[in-house]
Coordinates of C-alpha atoms and ligand atoms in Angstrom, one line a residue:
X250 CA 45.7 64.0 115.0
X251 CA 44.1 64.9 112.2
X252 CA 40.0 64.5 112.0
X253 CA 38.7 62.0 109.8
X254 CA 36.1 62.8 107.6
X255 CA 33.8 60.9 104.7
X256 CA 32.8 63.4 102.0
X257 CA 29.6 62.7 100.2
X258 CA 29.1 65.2 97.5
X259 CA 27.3 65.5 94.2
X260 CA 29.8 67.8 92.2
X261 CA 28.7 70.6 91.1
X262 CA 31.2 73.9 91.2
X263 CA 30.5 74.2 95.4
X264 CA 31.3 70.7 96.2
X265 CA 34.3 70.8 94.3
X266 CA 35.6 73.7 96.3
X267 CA 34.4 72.2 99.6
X268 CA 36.5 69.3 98.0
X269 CA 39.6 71.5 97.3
X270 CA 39.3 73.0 101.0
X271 CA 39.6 70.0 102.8
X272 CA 42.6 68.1 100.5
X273 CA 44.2 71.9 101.4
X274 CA 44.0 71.3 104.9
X275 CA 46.3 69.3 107.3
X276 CA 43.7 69.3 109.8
X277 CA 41.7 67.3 107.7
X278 CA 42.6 63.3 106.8
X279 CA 39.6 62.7 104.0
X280 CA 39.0 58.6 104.3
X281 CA 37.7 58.9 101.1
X282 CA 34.8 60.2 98.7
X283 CA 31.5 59.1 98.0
X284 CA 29.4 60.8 95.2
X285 CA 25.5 60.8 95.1
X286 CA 23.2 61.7 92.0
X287 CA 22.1 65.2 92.5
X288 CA 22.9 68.0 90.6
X289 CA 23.8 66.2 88.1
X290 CA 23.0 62.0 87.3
X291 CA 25.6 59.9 89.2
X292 CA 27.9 59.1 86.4
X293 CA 28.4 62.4 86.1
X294 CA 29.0 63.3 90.2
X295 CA 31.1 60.7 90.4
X296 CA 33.3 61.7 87.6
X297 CA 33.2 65.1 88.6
X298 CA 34.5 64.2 92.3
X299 CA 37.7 62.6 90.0
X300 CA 38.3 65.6 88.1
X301 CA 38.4 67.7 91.1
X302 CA 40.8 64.7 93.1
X303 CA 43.5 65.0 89.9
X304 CA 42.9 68.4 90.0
X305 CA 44.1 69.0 94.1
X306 CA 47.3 66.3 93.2
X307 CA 45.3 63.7 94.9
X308 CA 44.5 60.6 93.3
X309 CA 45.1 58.8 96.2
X310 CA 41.6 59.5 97.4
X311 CA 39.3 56.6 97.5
X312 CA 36.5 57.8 95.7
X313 CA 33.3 55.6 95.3
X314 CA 29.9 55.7 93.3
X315 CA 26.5 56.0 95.5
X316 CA 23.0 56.0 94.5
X317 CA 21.7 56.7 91.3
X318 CA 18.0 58.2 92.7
X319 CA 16.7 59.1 95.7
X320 CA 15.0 56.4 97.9
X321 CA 11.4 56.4 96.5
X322 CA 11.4 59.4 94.3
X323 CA 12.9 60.1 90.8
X324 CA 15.5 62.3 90.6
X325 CA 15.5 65.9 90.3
X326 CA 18.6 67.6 89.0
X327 CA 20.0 71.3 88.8
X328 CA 22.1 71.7 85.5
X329 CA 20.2 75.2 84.9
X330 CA 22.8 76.1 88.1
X331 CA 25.8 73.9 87.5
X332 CA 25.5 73.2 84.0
X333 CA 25.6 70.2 81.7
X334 CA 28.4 68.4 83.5
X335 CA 27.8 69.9 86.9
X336 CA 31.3 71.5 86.4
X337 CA 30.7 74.1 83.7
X338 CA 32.7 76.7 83.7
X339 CA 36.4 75.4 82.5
X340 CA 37.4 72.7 80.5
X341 CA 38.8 69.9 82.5
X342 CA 40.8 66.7 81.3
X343 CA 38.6 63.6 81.7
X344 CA 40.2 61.4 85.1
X345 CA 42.6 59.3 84.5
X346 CA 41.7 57.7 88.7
X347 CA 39.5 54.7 88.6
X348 CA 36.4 54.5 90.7
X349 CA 36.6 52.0 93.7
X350 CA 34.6 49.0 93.0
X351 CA 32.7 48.8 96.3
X352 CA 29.5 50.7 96.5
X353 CA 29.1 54.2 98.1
X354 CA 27.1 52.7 100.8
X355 CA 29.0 50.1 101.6
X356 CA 32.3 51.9 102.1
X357 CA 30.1 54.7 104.7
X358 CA 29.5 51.4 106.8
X359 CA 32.5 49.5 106.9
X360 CA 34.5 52.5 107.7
X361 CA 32.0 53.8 110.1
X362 CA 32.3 49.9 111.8
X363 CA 36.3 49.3 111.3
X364 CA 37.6 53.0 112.5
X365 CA 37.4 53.8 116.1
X366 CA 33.4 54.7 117.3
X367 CA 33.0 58.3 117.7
X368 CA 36.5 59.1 115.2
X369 CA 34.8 59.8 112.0
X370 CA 32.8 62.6 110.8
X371 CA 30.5 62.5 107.8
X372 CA 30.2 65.3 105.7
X373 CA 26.8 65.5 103.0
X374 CA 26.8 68.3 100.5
X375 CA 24.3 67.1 98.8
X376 CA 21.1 64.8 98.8
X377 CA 21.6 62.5 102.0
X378 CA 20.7 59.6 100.0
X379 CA 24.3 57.5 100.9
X380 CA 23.5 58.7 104.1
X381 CA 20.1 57.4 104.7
X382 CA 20.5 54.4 103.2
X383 CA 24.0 53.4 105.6
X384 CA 22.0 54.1 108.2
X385 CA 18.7 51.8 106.9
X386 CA 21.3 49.0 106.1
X387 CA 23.7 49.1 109.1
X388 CA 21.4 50.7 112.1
X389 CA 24.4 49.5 114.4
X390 CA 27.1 52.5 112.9
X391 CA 24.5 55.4 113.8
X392 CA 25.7 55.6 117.4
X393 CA 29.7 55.0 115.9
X394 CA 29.6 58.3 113.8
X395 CA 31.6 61.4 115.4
X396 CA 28.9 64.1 113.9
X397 CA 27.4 64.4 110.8
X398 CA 28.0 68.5 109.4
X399 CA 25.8 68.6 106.4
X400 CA 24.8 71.8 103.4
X401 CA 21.1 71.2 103.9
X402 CA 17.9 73.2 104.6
X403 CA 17.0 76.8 105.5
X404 CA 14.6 78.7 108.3
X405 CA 14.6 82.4 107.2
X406 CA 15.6 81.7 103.9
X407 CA 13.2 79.2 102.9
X408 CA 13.8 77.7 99.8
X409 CA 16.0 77.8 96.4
X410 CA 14.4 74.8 94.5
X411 CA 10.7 75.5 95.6
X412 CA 9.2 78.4 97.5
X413 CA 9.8 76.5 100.7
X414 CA 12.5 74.2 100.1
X415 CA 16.3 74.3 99.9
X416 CA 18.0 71.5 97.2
X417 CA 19.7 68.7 98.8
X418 CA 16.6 67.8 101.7
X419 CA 13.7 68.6 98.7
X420 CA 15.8 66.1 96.0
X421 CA 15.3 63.6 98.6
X422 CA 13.2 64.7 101.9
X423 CA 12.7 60.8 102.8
X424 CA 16.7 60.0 103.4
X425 CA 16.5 63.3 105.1
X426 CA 14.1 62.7 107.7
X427 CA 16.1 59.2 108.4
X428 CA 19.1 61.2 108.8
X429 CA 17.4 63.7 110.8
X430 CA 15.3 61.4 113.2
X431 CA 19.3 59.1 113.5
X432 CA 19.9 60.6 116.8
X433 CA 23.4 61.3 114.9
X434 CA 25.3 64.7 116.1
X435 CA 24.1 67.1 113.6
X436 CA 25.2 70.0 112.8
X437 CA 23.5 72.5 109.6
X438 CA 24.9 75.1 107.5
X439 CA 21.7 76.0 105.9
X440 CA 20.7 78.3 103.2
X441 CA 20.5 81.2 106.2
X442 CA 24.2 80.8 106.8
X443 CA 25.6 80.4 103.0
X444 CA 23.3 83.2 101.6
X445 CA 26.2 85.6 103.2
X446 CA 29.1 83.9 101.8
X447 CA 28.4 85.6 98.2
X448 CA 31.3 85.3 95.4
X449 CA 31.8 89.1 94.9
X450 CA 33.7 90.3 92.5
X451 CA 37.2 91.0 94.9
X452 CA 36.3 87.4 96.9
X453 CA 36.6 85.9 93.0
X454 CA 39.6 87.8 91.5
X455 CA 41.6 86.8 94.8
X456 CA 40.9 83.1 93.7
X457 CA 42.3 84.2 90.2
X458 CA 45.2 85.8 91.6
X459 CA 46.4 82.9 92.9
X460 CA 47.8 81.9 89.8
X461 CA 47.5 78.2 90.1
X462 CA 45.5 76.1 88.1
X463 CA 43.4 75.6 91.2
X464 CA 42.7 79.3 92.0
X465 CA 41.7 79.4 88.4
X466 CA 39.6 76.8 88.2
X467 CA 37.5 77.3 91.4
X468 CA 37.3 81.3 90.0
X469 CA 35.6 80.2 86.4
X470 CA 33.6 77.9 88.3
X471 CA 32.5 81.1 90.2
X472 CA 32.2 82.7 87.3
X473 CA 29.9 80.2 85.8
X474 CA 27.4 79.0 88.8
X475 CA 27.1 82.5 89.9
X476 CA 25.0 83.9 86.8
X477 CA 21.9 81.8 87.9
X478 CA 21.8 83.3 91.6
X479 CA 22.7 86.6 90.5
X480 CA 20.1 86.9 87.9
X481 CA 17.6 85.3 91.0
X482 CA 18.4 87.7 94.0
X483 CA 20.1 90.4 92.1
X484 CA 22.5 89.6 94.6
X485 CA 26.6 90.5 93.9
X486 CA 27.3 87.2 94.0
X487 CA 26.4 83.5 94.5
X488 CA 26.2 81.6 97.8
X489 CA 29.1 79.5 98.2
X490 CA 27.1 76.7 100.0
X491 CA 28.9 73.3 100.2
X492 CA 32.9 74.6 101.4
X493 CA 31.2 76.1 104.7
X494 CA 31.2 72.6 105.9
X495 CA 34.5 71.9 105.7
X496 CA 34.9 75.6 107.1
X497 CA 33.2 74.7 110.2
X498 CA 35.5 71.3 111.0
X499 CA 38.6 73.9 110.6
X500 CA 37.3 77.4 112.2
X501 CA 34.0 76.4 113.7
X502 CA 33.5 80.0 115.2
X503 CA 33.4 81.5 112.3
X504 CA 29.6 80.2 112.5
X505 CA 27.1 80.6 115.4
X506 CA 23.6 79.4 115.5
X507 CA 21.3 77.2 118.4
X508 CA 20.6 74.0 119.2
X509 CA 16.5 73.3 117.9
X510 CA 14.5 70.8 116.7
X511 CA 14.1 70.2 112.7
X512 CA 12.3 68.7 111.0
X513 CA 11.3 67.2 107.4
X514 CA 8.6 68.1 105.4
X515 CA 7.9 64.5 103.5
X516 CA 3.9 64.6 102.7
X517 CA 2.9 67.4 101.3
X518 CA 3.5 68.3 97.7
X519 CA 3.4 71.7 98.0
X520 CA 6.3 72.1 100.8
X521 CA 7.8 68.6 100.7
X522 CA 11.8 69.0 102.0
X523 CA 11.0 72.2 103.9
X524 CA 13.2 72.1 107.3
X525 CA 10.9 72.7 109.6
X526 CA 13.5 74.1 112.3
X527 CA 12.4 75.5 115.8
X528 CA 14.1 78.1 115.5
X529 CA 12.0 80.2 118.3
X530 CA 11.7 77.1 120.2
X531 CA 7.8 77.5 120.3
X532 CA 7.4 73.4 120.4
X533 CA 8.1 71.0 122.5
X534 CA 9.9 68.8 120.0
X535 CA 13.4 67.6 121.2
X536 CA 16.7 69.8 120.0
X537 CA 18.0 66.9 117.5
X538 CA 20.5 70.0 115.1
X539 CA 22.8 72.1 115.5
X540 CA 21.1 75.2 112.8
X541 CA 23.6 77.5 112.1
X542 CA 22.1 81.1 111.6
X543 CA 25.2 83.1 111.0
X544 CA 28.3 83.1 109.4
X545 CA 31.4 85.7 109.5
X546 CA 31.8 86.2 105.5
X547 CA 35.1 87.6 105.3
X548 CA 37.0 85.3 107.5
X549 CA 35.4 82.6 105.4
X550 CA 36.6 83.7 102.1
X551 CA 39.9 84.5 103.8
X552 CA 40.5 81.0 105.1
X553 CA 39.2 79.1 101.5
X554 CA 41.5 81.6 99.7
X555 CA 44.5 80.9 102.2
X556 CA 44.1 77.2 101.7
X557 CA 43.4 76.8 98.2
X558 CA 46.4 78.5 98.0
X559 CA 48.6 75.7 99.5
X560 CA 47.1 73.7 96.5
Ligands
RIB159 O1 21.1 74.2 97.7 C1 22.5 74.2 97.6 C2 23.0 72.8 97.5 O2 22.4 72.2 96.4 C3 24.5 72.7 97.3 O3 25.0 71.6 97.9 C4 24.7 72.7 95.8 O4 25.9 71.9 95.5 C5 23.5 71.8 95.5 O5 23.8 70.5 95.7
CA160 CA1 26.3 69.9 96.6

């Protein structure tokens, strides 16, 4: 039996290999796609998660638009990493797949409600805005999701958008600590983990010897969103964040980390959206995540390249 799984994604080159990864994988049945305004503005993520749907042969993918800003903030978006169209890097043909008409939000809880409780898993890769706001709206389909595995957060890393915060909590730290404080399963692949799962050179070429219009596209994506974290950490390569989600529901020891509290940084200014994770355990605040810490790089790349090529 395949496991069912809700994507909600702000496309952007990661998500749309995360994306790729689980339409590769038989283990996977996706119920359907909900986009978020993030990287780039909605109308953007939402065609993005289209492009990357006609791209994997898959138009039959539900795919519905989410929410347009973050629950009391404005927006803050990363085109200086993902580019204009949150999929620079290769020219792709607008979709020709519609949009669903029902909002985002409304498809997380009515799927959460109809399916069996405890038989779906959500999966955010980017700001848990959707997220947050199904659970606001429908209280009653916390205790009916299977486990919520979300790209979020860091402990030793810190931050990539601020000094001491990582993207997808500090674009929207409010829906975060909602999501956090659920009581949901949760499990985190934070900055710690994808920081060693870098694009190098021989990880990207295997992508472009795969000779498919897949395999090419997800290696001039590489190409392209890896420039801004190369430049940043001098690293040989960019963190492949958002696919080590859908790594985790296929070979979930490829990952190990504990069992802590976290939590979100929502008042102050200066580290608003830090994950505040007890990693050491030095509080008496109740484990509520699963923080992964650790994450075996090679058999990573080796399973996204083995899949992708099935595409
Ligand atoms: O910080 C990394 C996260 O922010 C990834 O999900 C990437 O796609 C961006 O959304
Ligand atoms: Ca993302």
């Amino acid at each position: 039996m395949a496991r069912k799984i809700i994507i909600d994604t702000d496309p952007g080159q990661d998500d749309a290999v995360a994306i790729l990864l689980a339409l590769a994988s038989p283990e996977i049945e996706v119920l359907g796609i909900t986009a978020v305004a993030g990287n780039v503005p909605l109308p953007l993520t939402a065609k993005n998660a289209r492009i990357v749907c006609e791209l994997a042969g898959r138009i039959d993918v539900p795919i519905f638009a989410g929410c347009d800003a973050p629950m009391t903030r404005p927006l803050v978006t990363a085109e200086h990493v993902h580019g204009k169209t949150g999929l620079d890097g290769i020219e792709l043909p607008d979709p020709d797949m519609p949009l669903q008409d029902s909002h985002a939000v409304d498809f997380i809880v009515e799927t959460l409600r109809h399916e069996p409780s405890g038989s779906v898993t959500l999966c955010p890769i980017g700001p848990l805005t959707n997220i947050a706001a199904a659970f606001q709206r429908a209280p009653d389909v916390v205790e009916r999701v299977e486990e919520i595995v979300l790209m979020g957060g860091a402990y030793f890393e810190v931050g990539n958008i601020t000094p001491a915060a990582e993207f997808n909590i500090y674009v929207d730290p409010e829906a975060a600590e909602i999501v956090f404080k659920s009581g949901a399963a949760l499990t985190v692949k934070p900055l710690d983990v994808t920081h060693k799962a870098l694009t190098t050179r021989p990880r990207v070429e295997a992508f472009r010897a795969l000779g498919t219009p897949v395999g090419h596209a997800v290696a001039a994506w590489t190409d392209f969103f890896e420039r801004f974290d190369m430049e940043k950490y001098g690293s040989p390569g960019a963190p492949l964040h958002d696919p080590t989600v859908i790594a985790y529901l296929l070979i979930p020891d490829l990952f190990s980390g504990r069992h802590i509290n976290v939590e979100i940084e929502t008042g102050s200014d200066l580290t608003r959206g830090m994950t505040v994770a007890d990693w050491w355990r030095v509080t008496d605040r109740a484990p509520n995540a699963t923080f992964m810490g650790d994450i075996d790089a090679d058999g990573f790349f080796a399973l996204l390249t083995e899949r992708l090529a099935r595409l």
